[in-house]
Short mmCIF file of C-alpha atoms and ligand atoms in Angstrom, two decimals:
data_model
loop_
_atom_site.label_atom_id
_atom_site.label_comp_id
_atom_site.label_asym_id
_atom_site.label_seq_id
_atom_site.Cartn_x
_atom_site.Cartn_y
_atom_site.Cartn_z
CA MET A 173 -41.97 -15.07 -28.94
CA GLU A 174 -40.01 -14.04 -32.09
CA LYS A 175 -36.91 -11.91 -31.02
CA LYS A 176 -38.48 -8.68 -33.38
CA GLU A 177 -41.62 -9.21 -30.83
CA LEU A 178 -39.63 -9.54 -27.85
CA LEU A 179 -37.19 -6.49 -28.45
CA ARG A 180 -40.51 -4.55 -29.36
CA ALA A 181 -42.09 -5.51 -25.91
CA LEU A 182 -39.17 -4.12 -23.91
CA PRO A 183 -39.96 -1.14 -21.99
CA LYS A 184 -38.80 2.01 -22.08
CA VAL A 185 -36.64 3.69 -19.57
CA ASP A 186 -39.79 6.59 -18.96
CA GLU A 187 -42.67 4.19 -18.79
CA LEU A 188 -40.55 2.30 -15.75
CA LEU A 189 -40.07 5.53 -13.85
CA ASN A 190 -43.71 5.53 -13.27
CA GLU A 191 -43.44 2.33 -11.65
CA GLU A 192 -44.21 2.36 -7.80
CA VAL A 193 -40.78 0.22 -7.01
CA VAL A 194 -38.74 2.85 -9.38
CA LYS A 195 -40.48 6.08 -7.35
CA MET A 196 -39.75 4.69 -4.34
CA SER A 197 -36.33 4.43 -5.21
CA LEU A 198 -35.81 7.90 -6.21
CA ASP A 199 -36.03 8.76 -2.63
CA LYS A 200 -33.33 6.59 -1.62
CA ALA A 201 -30.51 6.79 -4.56
CA MET A 202 -29.59 9.74 -6.97
CA ARG A 203 -32.04 10.29 -9.78
CA ILE A 204 -28.86 9.28 -11.93
CA PHE A 205 -28.08 6.15 -10.76
CA VAL A 206 -32.12 5.23 -10.62
CA ILE A 207 -31.68 5.85 -14.50
CA GLU A 208 -28.26 4.35 -15.30
CA SER A 209 -29.63 1.12 -13.59
CA LEU A 210 -32.90 1.09 -15.50
CA ARG A 211 -30.89 1.32 -19.12
CA GLU A 212 -28.49 -0.93 -17.89
CA SER A 213 -31.21 -3.60 -17.12
CA ILE A 214 -33.49 -2.93 -20.13
CA ASP A 215 -29.62 -3.23 -22.07
CA LYS A 216 -29.25 -6.55 -20.69
CA TYR A 217 -32.56 -8.08 -21.55
CA ARG A 218 -32.02 -6.80 -25.38
CA LYS A 219 -28.61 -8.53 -25.55
CA GLU A 220 -30.18 -11.35 -24.01
CA ILE A 221 -32.54 -11.71 -26.65
CA LEU A 222 -30.93 -10.65 -29.24
CA ASP A 223 -28.34 -13.94 -28.36
CA GLY A 224 -31.34 -16.09 -28.34
CA LYS A 225 -30.91 -16.44 -24.49
CA ILE A 226 -34.64 -15.85 -23.52
CA SER A 227 -37.51 -16.46 -25.12
CA GLU A 228 -39.92 -14.49 -22.56
CA PHE A 229 -39.81 -12.27 -20.09
CA SER A 230 -42.10 -10.09 -17.78
CA LYS A 231 -41.80 -6.33 -16.76
CA GLN A 232 -41.22 -7.75 -12.96
CA ASP A 233 -37.96 -9.60 -14.20
CA ILE A 234 -36.41 -6.44 -15.47
CA LEU A 235 -37.51 -4.44 -12.16
CA GLN A 236 -35.92 -7.18 -9.94
CA CYS A 237 -32.58 -6.55 -12.01
CA PHE A 238 -32.77 -2.98 -11.56
CA ASP A 239 -33.00 -3.63 -8.27
CA ASN A 240 -30.00 -5.63 -8.34
CA ILE A 241 -28.00 -3.25 -10.14
CA LEU A 242 -29.46 -0.13 -8.18
CA LYS A 243 -27.94 -1.83 -4.99
CA HIS A 244 -24.76 -1.99 -6.21
CA LYS A 245 -24.42 1.67 -8.00
CA ASN A 246 -23.46 3.50 -4.65
CA ASP A 247 -20.52 1.27 -3.71
CA PRO A 248 -17.53 3.29 -4.16
CA ASN A 249 -14.71 2.05 -6.50
CA LEU A 250 -12.02 2.06 -4.20
CA LYS A 251 -13.22 -0.19 -1.48
CA SER A 252 -11.88 -2.06 1.80
CA VAL A 253 -10.55 -5.46 0.76
CA ILE A 254 -9.76 -8.35 3.14
CA ASN A 255 -6.25 -9.10 2.54
CA ALA A 256 -6.11 -13.05 3.22
CA THR A 257 -2.83 -13.26 1.07
CA GLY A 258 -0.52 -13.32 3.94
CA VAL A 259 1.69 -10.72 2.10
CA ILE A 260 2.02 -7.84 4.53
CA ILE A 261 2.90 -4.58 2.81
CA HIS A 262 0.70 -5.29 -0.32
CA THR A 263 1.65 -2.49 -2.81
CA ASN A 264 -1.36 -3.45 -4.92
CA LEU A 265 -3.89 -3.60 -1.83
CA GLY A 266 -2.69 -0.37 -0.02
CA ARG A 267 0.47 -1.11 1.66
CA SER A 268 0.57 -0.46 5.50
CA LEU A 269 -2.99 -0.23 7.37
CA LEU A 270 -3.09 2.96 9.65
CA CYS A 271 -3.35 2.70 13.10
CA LYS A 272 -6.81 3.42 14.89
CA GLU A 273 -4.78 6.61 16.31
CA ALA A 274 -3.76 7.94 12.87
CA ALA A 275 -7.19 6.81 11.04
CA LEU A 276 -8.87 9.33 13.36
CA ASN A 277 -6.74 12.11 13.05
CA VAL A 278 -7.23 12.17 9.35
CA LEU A 279 -10.69 12.15 10.13
CA ARG A 280 -10.76 15.00 12.59
CA VAL A 281 -8.60 16.94 10.22
CA ALA A 282 -10.66 16.40 6.83
CA GLU A 283 -14.07 17.49 8.54
CA ASN A 284 -12.82 20.65 10.55
CA TYR A 285 -10.72 23.71 9.66
CA ASN A 286 -7.19 23.17 11.24
CA ASN A 287 -3.65 24.67 11.63
CA LEU A 288 -2.01 22.99 8.34
CA GLU A 289 -0.13 26.55 7.34
CA TYR A 290 -1.38 28.75 10.52
CA ASN A 291 1.03 29.06 13.56
CA LEU A 292 -1.20 29.35 16.47
CA GLU A 293 1.48 31.04 18.47
CA GLY A 294 2.12 33.70 16.54
CA GLY A 295 -1.21 34.09 15.11
CA GLN A 296 0.44 34.01 11.53
CA ARG A 297 1.42 31.69 8.49
CA GLY A 298 3.06 28.45 9.29
CA SER A 299 4.48 26.04 7.30
CA ARG A 300 2.95 22.74 7.26
CA TYR A 301 6.09 20.73 7.39
CA GLU A 302 6.45 21.85 11.70
CA HIS A 303 3.81 19.39 12.36
CA VAL A 304 5.85 16.32 11.67
CA GLU A 305 9.77 17.32 11.75
CA ASP A 306 10.43 17.87 15.58
CA LEU A 307 9.00 14.38 15.66
CA ILE A 308 11.22 13.02 13.13
CA VAL A 309 14.02 14.73 14.22
CA LYS A 310 13.62 13.01 17.97
CA ILE A 311 12.80 9.73 16.30
CA THR A 312 15.79 9.56 13.72
CA GLY A 313 18.42 11.86 15.51
CA ALA A 314 18.80 13.98 12.44
CA GLU A 315 19.53 17.84 12.60
CA ALA A 316 16.04 18.46 10.26
CA ALA A 317 13.63 16.80 8.18
CA MET A 318 11.04 17.42 5.32
CA VAL A 319 8.06 15.07 4.06
CA VAL A 320 6.70 14.98 0.41
CA ASN A 321 4.03 12.68 -1.26
CA ASN A 322 6.15 9.68 -1.63
CA ASN A 323 9.91 8.55 -1.29
CA ALA A 324 9.85 8.39 -5.26
CA ALA A 325 9.20 12.32 -5.22
CA ALA A 326 12.06 12.70 -1.94
CA VAL A 327 14.67 11.13 -3.92
CA MET A 328 13.58 13.22 -7.21
CA LEU A 329 13.44 16.35 -4.99
CA VAL A 330 16.70 15.54 -3.29
CA LEU A 331 18.78 15.08 -6.33
CA SER A 332 16.99 17.78 -8.05
CA THR A 333 18.41 20.50 -5.21
CA LEU A 334 21.86 18.88 -4.94
CA CYS A 335 22.62 17.38 -8.08
CA LYS A 336 21.14 19.34 -11.11
CA GLU A 337 22.88 19.18 -13.98
CA LYS A 338 25.80 17.78 -11.81
CA GLN A 339 26.80 13.93 -11.72
CA ALA A 340 25.21 11.52 -9.17
CA VAL A 341 27.84 8.45 -8.61
CA VAL A 342 26.22 5.51 -7.78
CA SER A 343 26.92 2.05 -7.43
CA ARG A 344 25.95 -0.54 -10.21
CA GLY A 345 24.70 -3.17 -8.07
CA GLN A 346 22.33 -0.64 -6.36
CA LEU A 347 20.23 0.55 -9.86
CA VAL A 348 17.23 -0.85 -8.75
CA GLU A 349 13.76 -1.07 -10.31
CA ILE A 350 10.90 -0.89 -7.67
CA GLY A 351 7.28 -2.61 -8.79
CA GLY A 352 5.07 -0.64 -10.78
CA SER A 353 8.32 0.43 -12.91
CA PHE A 354 9.94 2.98 -10.50
CA ARG A 355 13.62 2.84 -11.95
CA ILE A 356 16.31 4.59 -10.01
CA PRO A 357 18.01 6.04 -13.07
CA ASP A 358 14.94 7.04 -14.86
CA VAL A 359 14.02 9.07 -11.76
CA MET A 360 17.58 10.24 -11.59
CA SER A 361 17.33 11.88 -15.21
CA PHE A 362 13.85 13.53 -14.10
CA SER A 363 15.63 15.43 -11.44
CA GLY A 364 18.39 16.67 -13.89
CA ALA A 365 21.33 14.87 -12.70
CA GLU A 366 23.53 12.87 -14.57
CA LEU A 367 23.92 9.30 -13.42
CA ILE A 368 27.58 7.70 -13.04
CA GLU A 369 27.36 3.99 -12.82
CA VAL A 370 30.61 2.40 -11.01
CA GLY A 371 31.70 -0.54 -9.88
CA THR A 372 30.18 -4.03 -11.04
CA THR A 373 26.87 -5.61 -10.19
CA ASN A 374 28.37 -7.66 -7.65
CA ARG A 375 31.26 -5.46 -6.55
CA THR A 376 31.82 -2.19 -5.73
CA HIS A 377 35.01 -0.39 -4.19
CA LEU A 378 35.61 2.78 -2.44
CA TYR A 379 38.32 3.86 -5.71
CA ASP A 380 35.25 3.06 -7.78
CA TYR A 381 33.71 6.20 -6.41
CA GLU A 382 36.88 7.99 -5.99
CA ASN A 383 37.94 7.81 -9.36
CA ASN A 384 34.81 9.11 -10.93
CA ILE A 385 34.53 12.04 -8.66
CA ASN A 386 35.84 15.61 -10.89
CA GLU A 387 34.22 19.02 -10.13
CA ASN A 388 31.02 18.30 -11.52
CA THR A 389 30.07 15.72 -9.07
CA GLY A 390 27.06 16.64 -7.13
CA VAL A 391 26.56 13.84 -4.99
CA LEU A 392 27.42 10.33 -3.56
CA LEU A 393 24.06 8.02 -3.56
CA LYS A 394 23.62 4.91 -1.99
CA VAL A 395 20.41 3.03 -2.49
CA HIS A 396 19.37 0.16 -0.27
CA THR A 397 18.47 -2.96 -2.30
CA SER A 398 15.94 -3.42 -0.56
CA ASN A 399 13.73 -5.81 -3.12
CA PHE A 400 16.43 -8.21 -3.85
CA LYS A 401 19.40 -9.96 -2.59
CA ILE A 402 22.80 -10.04 -4.25
CA MET A 403 24.34 -13.21 -2.54
CA GLY A 404 27.94 -14.74 -2.85
CA PHE A 405 30.90 -12.90 -4.02
CA THR A 406 29.69 -9.59 -3.41
CA GLU A 407 31.12 -6.32 -1.95
CA GLU A 408 29.23 -2.64 -1.20
CA VAL A 409 31.21 0.03 0.28
CA GLY A 410 29.61 1.02 3.65
CA ILE A 411 28.35 4.31 4.88
CA GLU A 412 31.20 5.49 7.03
CA GLU A 413 33.52 4.96 4.03
CA LEU A 414 31.39 6.92 1.77
CA VAL A 415 30.92 9.40 4.15
CA GLU A 416 34.43 9.87 4.79
CA LEU A 417 34.96 10.24 0.86
CA GLY A 418 32.09 12.76 0.51
CA CYS A 419 34.05 14.71 3.72
CA LYS A 420 37.34 14.50 2.16
CA TYR A 421 36.18 15.84 -1.49
CA LYS A 422 33.19 18.00 0.09
CA ILE A 423 30.53 16.27 -1.25
CA PRO A 424 27.06 15.44 0.29
CA VAL A 425 26.24 11.74 0.75
CA VAL A 426 22.41 10.66 -0.07
CA GLU A 427 21.10 7.64 0.65
CA ASP A 428 17.79 6.27 -0.58
CA ILE A 429 17.02 3.98 2.26
CA GLY A 430 13.71 2.99 0.43
CA SER A 431 11.50 0.85 3.48
CA GLY A 432 11.75 3.51 6.36
CA VAL A 433 12.96 0.79 9.30
CA LEU A 434 12.77 2.48 12.86
CA ILE A 435 13.21 -0.27 14.92
CA ASP A 436 15.73 -2.78 14.98
CA PHE A 437 14.50 -5.99 13.79
CA SER A 438 17.23 -8.05 14.70
CA LYS A 439 16.03 -7.55 18.20
CA TYR A 440 13.32 -9.84 17.45
CA GLY A 441 15.07 -12.60 15.97
CA PHE A 442 15.06 -11.02 12.00
CA THR A 443 17.97 -10.70 9.79
CA HIS A 444 19.37 -7.05 10.73
CA GLU A 445 17.32 -4.19 8.27
CA PRO A 446 19.53 -1.25 8.16
CA THR A 447 17.99 1.56 10.02
CA VAL A 448 17.07 5.13 9.36
CA GLN A 449 18.63 6.10 12.55
CA GLU A 450 22.08 3.96 11.87
CA SER A 451 22.45 6.17 8.54
CA ILE A 452 22.25 9.31 10.63
CA ARG A 453 24.66 7.82 13.07
CA LYS A 454 27.09 6.88 10.66
CA GLY A 455 26.80 10.48 9.11
CA ILE A 456 25.28 10.21 6.18
CA ASP A 457 24.25 13.88 4.86
CA VAL A 458 20.44 13.11 3.17
CA VAL A 459 18.54 10.04 3.84
CA THR A 460 14.70 9.52 2.06
CA PHE A 461 12.75 6.69 3.02
CA SER A 462 8.86 5.82 2.79
CA GLY A 463 5.89 6.14 5.11
CA ASP A 464 3.91 3.25 4.17
CA LYS A 465 6.22 0.41 4.02
CA MET A 466 8.10 -0.93 6.99
CA LEU A 467 7.39 2.43 8.82
CA GLY A 468 3.66 1.43 8.77
CA GLY A 469 2.01 4.73 8.27
CA PRO A 470 0.38 6.63 5.16
CA GLN A 471 2.17 7.12 1.71
CA ALA A 472 4.54 9.57 2.23
CA GLY A 473 8.49 10.20 1.29
CA ILE A 474 10.65 11.44 4.54
CA ILE A 475 13.70 13.59 3.97
CA ALA A 476 16.04 13.65 7.14
CA GLY A 477 19.74 14.99 7.45
CA LYS A 478 21.95 17.87 8.00
CA LYS A 479 20.27 21.14 8.39
CA GLU A 480 22.09 22.70 5.71
CA TYR A 481 20.87 20.42 3.02
CA ILE A 482 17.13 20.30 4.48
CA ASP A 483 17.26 23.75 4.25
CA ARG A 484 17.89 23.92 0.68
CA ILE A 485 15.40 21.18 -0.37
CA LYS A 486 12.59 23.39 1.64
CA LYS A 487 13.25 25.93 -1.07
CA ASN A 488 13.12 24.38 -3.97
CA GLN A 489 10.22 25.26 -6.04
CA LEU A 490 9.26 21.32 -6.71
CA THR A 491 8.09 20.85 -3.30
CA ARG A 492 5.08 22.55 -4.27
CA ALA A 493 4.15 20.31 -6.58
CA LEU A 494 5.10 17.14 -4.90
CA ARG A 495 4.05 18.12 -1.45
CA ILE A 496 2.04 16.25 1.13
CA ASP A 497 -1.76 17.10 2.03
CA LYS A 498 -3.11 17.69 5.59
CA MET A 499 -4.96 14.02 5.71
CA THR A 500 -1.11 12.63 4.95
CA LEU A 501 -0.01 14.59 7.46
CA ALA A 502 -2.68 13.81 10.22
CA ALA A 503 -2.06 10.03 9.09
CA LEU A 504 2.05 10.54 9.32
CA GLU A 505 1.99 12.21 12.82
CA GLY A 506 -0.29 10.06 14.41
CA THR A 507 1.59 6.92 13.39
CA LEU A 508 5.30 8.41 14.33
CA LYS A 509 4.02 9.50 17.71
CA PHE A 510 4.22 5.79 18.49
CA TYR A 511 7.79 5.67 17.68
CA LEU A 512 8.91 7.79 20.61
CA ASP A 513 8.42 4.72 22.55
CA GLU A 514 9.43 1.32 20.69
CA LYS A 515 7.38 -1.36 22.81
CA GLU A 516 4.04 1.25 22.08
CA ALA A 517 5.01 1.03 18.11
CA VAL A 518 4.93 -2.53 18.11
CA LYS A 519 1.59 -2.73 19.81
CA HIS A 520 0.06 -0.23 18.15
CA LEU A 521 1.16 -0.02 14.08
CA PRO A 522 -0.61 -2.82 12.39
CA THR A 523 2.56 -3.12 10.45
CA LEU A 524 5.01 -3.52 12.68
CA TYR A 525 2.25 -5.86 14.68
CA MET A 526 1.73 -8.25 11.82
CA ILE A 527 5.24 -9.08 11.10
CA LEU A 528 6.55 -9.72 14.87
CA SER A 529 3.39 -11.52 15.80
CA SER A 530 4.15 -14.91 17.07
CA LYS A 531 3.26 -18.10 14.98
CA GLU A 532 1.31 -19.57 18.24
CA GLU A 533 -0.91 -16.56 18.15
CA HIS A 534 -2.16 -16.76 14.68
CA LYS A 535 -2.44 -20.99 15.26
CA LYS A 536 -5.35 -19.94 17.68
CA ARG A 537 -6.65 -17.55 15.57
CA ALA A 538 -6.41 -20.18 12.75
CA HIS A 539 -8.79 -22.70 14.67
CA LYS A 540 -11.18 -19.77 15.89
CA LEU A 541 -11.81 -19.14 12.16
CA LYS A 542 -12.06 -22.80 11.10
CA ASN A 543 -14.24 -23.52 13.77
CA LYS A 544 -16.91 -20.87 12.87
CA LEU A 545 -16.34 -22.00 9.16
CA GLN A 546 -16.65 -25.68 9.77
CA LYS A 547 -19.67 -25.24 12.16
CA GLU A 548 -21.63 -23.69 9.29
CA ILE A 549 -20.89 -24.40 6.22
CA ASN A 550 -20.47 -28.62 5.73
CA ASN A 551 -19.88 -28.73 1.73
CA ILE A 552 -16.40 -27.28 1.96
CA ASN A 553 -13.57 -28.87 3.69
CA PHE A 554 -11.19 -26.53 5.88
CA THR A 555 -8.11 -27.67 7.51
CA ILE A 556 -5.10 -25.66 9.05
CA ASP A 557 -1.53 -25.75 7.90
CA GLN A 558 1.87 -24.12 8.54
CA ASP A 559 3.08 -21.76 5.90
CA PHE A 560 4.94 -18.76 5.60
CA SER A 561 4.14 -14.93 5.41
CA MET A 562 6.08 -12.51 3.36
CA VAL A 563 6.82 -8.89 4.30
CA GLY A 564 6.21 -7.62 1.18
CA GLY A 565 6.35 -4.01 -0.31
CA GLY A 566 10.11 -5.08 -1.64
CA SER A 567 11.22 -5.01 2.22
CA MET A 568 12.65 -7.85 3.73
CA PRO A 569 12.50 -10.15 0.63
CA THR A 570 14.02 -13.32 1.91
CA GLU A 571 12.46 -13.14 5.21
CA ARG A 572 9.78 -15.96 5.17
CA ILE A 573 7.90 -15.43 8.71
CA GLN A 574 6.33 -18.60 9.83
CA THR A 575 2.47 -18.40 9.95
CA TYR A 576 -0.80 -20.61 10.01
CA VAL A 577 -3.09 -20.65 7.42
CA ILE A 578 -6.63 -21.98 6.76
CA LYS A 579 -7.20 -24.28 3.47
CA ALA A 580 -10.50 -24.62 1.88
CA LYS A 581 -11.22 -27.04 -0.69
CA CYS A 582 -14.81 -28.08 -2.21
CA ASP A 583 -16.04 -30.81 -4.51
CA GLU A 584 -18.61 -29.04 -6.06
CA ILE A 585 -16.40 -26.13 -7.07
CA THR A 586 -12.96 -25.22 -8.45
CA PRO A 587 -10.89 -23.52 -6.28
CA GLU A 588 -10.48 -20.65 -9.17
CA GLN A 589 -14.27 -20.50 -9.12
CA MET A 590 -14.16 -20.14 -4.96
CA GLU A 591 -11.24 -17.33 -5.32
CA LEU A 592 -13.63 -15.64 -7.79
CA LYS A 593 -16.37 -15.73 -5.56
CA LEU A 594 -14.40 -14.55 -2.68
CA ARG A 595 -12.49 -11.53 -4.75
CA LYS A 596 -16.43 -10.60 -6.17
CA ASN A 597 -17.96 -10.70 -2.25
CA SER A 598 -19.61 -7.24 -1.56
CA THR A 599 -16.22 -7.10 0.97
CA PRO A 600 -13.98 -8.37 -1.68
CA ILE A 601 -11.70 -11.23 -0.13
CA ILE A 602 -8.33 -11.74 -1.77
CA VAL A 603 -6.82 -15.10 -1.16
CA ARG A 604 -4.19 -17.56 -2.93
CA VAL A 605 -4.71 -20.61 -4.90
CA PHE A 606 -2.48 -23.15 -4.66
CA ASN A 607 -2.16 -26.76 -5.32
CA GLY A 608 -6.19 -27.21 -5.93
CA GLU A 609 -7.05 -25.10 -2.60
CA ILE A 610 -7.72 -22.08 -1.46
CA ILE A 611 -5.00 -20.80 0.74
CA MET A 612 -5.91 -17.92 3.57
CA ASP A 613 -3.33 -16.40 6.06
CA LEU A 614 -4.15 -15.85 9.61
CA ARG A 615 -1.09 -12.80 9.80
CA THR A 616 -2.72 -10.66 7.24
CA ILE A 617 -6.55 -11.09 8.42
CA LYS A 618 -8.12 -8.81 10.93
CA ASP A 619 -10.60 -10.57 14.12
CA SER A 620 -12.63 -8.23 12.88
CA ASP A 621 -12.59 -10.05 9.48
CA PHE A 622 -13.72 -13.03 10.46
CA GLU A 623 -17.65 -12.72 10.50
CA VAL A 624 -16.87 -11.27 6.94
CA ILE A 625 -15.16 -14.47 5.42
CA VAL A 626 -17.75 -16.85 7.38
CA GLU A 627 -20.81 -14.91 5.51
CA ALA A 628 -18.83 -14.82 1.91
CA PHE A 629 -18.33 -19.06 2.79
CA ARG A 630 -21.74 -19.16 3.73
CA ASN A 631 -22.83 -17.65 -0.22
CA ILE A 632 -20.44 -19.62 -1.98
CA THR A 633 -21.74 -22.82 -3.30
CA VAL A 634 -25.12 -21.66 -3.09
C1 PLP B 243 9.93 2.00 -2.34
C2 PLP B 243 11.07 2.18 -2.52
C3 PLP B 243 11.21 3.58 -3.63
C4 PLP B 243 9.54 4.43 -3.80
O1 PLP B 243 9.02 4.23 -2.65
P1 PLP B 243 7.64 5.10 -2.44
O2 PLP B 243 7.17 5.57 -1.56
O3 PLP B 243 6.54 4.24 -3.61
O4 PLP B 243 7.59 6.26 -3.79
C5 PLP B 243 12.26 3.98 -3.68
N1 PLP B 243 13.53 3.79 -3.51
C6 PLP B 243 13.60 2.20 -2.46
C7 PLP B 243 15.03 1.79 -2.39
C8 PLP B 243 12.37 1.70 -2.25
O5 PLP B 243 12.36 0.27 -2.02
#
């Protein structure tokens, strides 16, 4: 048939709506999705005709195409994926996983009315921040605490409260950019603080801070350079010295600690990562950190420190714009609770578990998954190898955690094609491609992912 005739033979949407299969689909799917799917399948055939790709088609073909399109119309855009990259706090893949208890808390609070801003003791209006403040105080040793949307918001709120139209003195070596082009200097300028950079990239001394203090100084700011390390000839001013200097001039000392580390990782054989508790113990006035990095909870920004400053921060009108919602609070409470007993935190919180679990454990799991895969799939060659996982999220950048990976290679398709197919799986599987092979790190794969991975590989070459 000629193109013209073929085009004329294309059915109309209204016509297809009378087809039995389409009528039946209206019982299961929203009408708007059914119509969109019909239109898209007709359009697809129109394009193929115009491109000269087909010389014939039946109505059945179009209905089949419609069915395939409709099947995926209900899929959420934000879906769960399998992280086989070995990057534990993967910012593109949603950072930390919530523990079961935190996730259940979210569900409970989302499906029901709750006491978000209602004081059940007095039967009157309450504060949404109370639900987690006591926990944060207990865990960190701070006098008071407050939570907002994320750590960037926390930094902004603190500076806007303590340093508006004043100067924040910060070491040049700590002016970091964090993924997604979050730049400390930019956030500071939004808050209305003026940035005074002191020292050099690799060395800053106490006198660099002191020489820049004047009647207009609002805060002394320390930023934890969590996502890079300056090696060699370096010097940073410690918290104790900064606190002493702040005391002398009556200027608050603020620290953006980035990753909210609440346990001492050196106990588990890692290089020491400064903890929130240490900063508080050393007398820092205000510290801010993320909820969804090393802390292993939901996206949140936690502010902890001296009561006089936290009280002022709570009164800032900006808190209204940066406030944390009920679902996040539910998740945060469910996460923080475990830190009351470090053993429980390490056992329950997926982020901590993934960082601290032994490579031997992942070796066993690698063998288990590999056997499942190889038993069913013959045309792909699976091997097990040692490799390194990363903490990610700009945390502990030099730490390489020993792990086990499964590598996959196939003569029929390239690793790039395999990667694409896994990524397009109904539950997408995100893998690395290296040296002509697919690499899947067991450390970030959950046991419950195993079946999905086997099923995806089953479909890869058919
Ligand atoms: C990650 C990070 C931030 C930003 O935190 P978010 O919770 O992503 O907003 C700010 N400062 C430092 C030092 C960080 O590491």
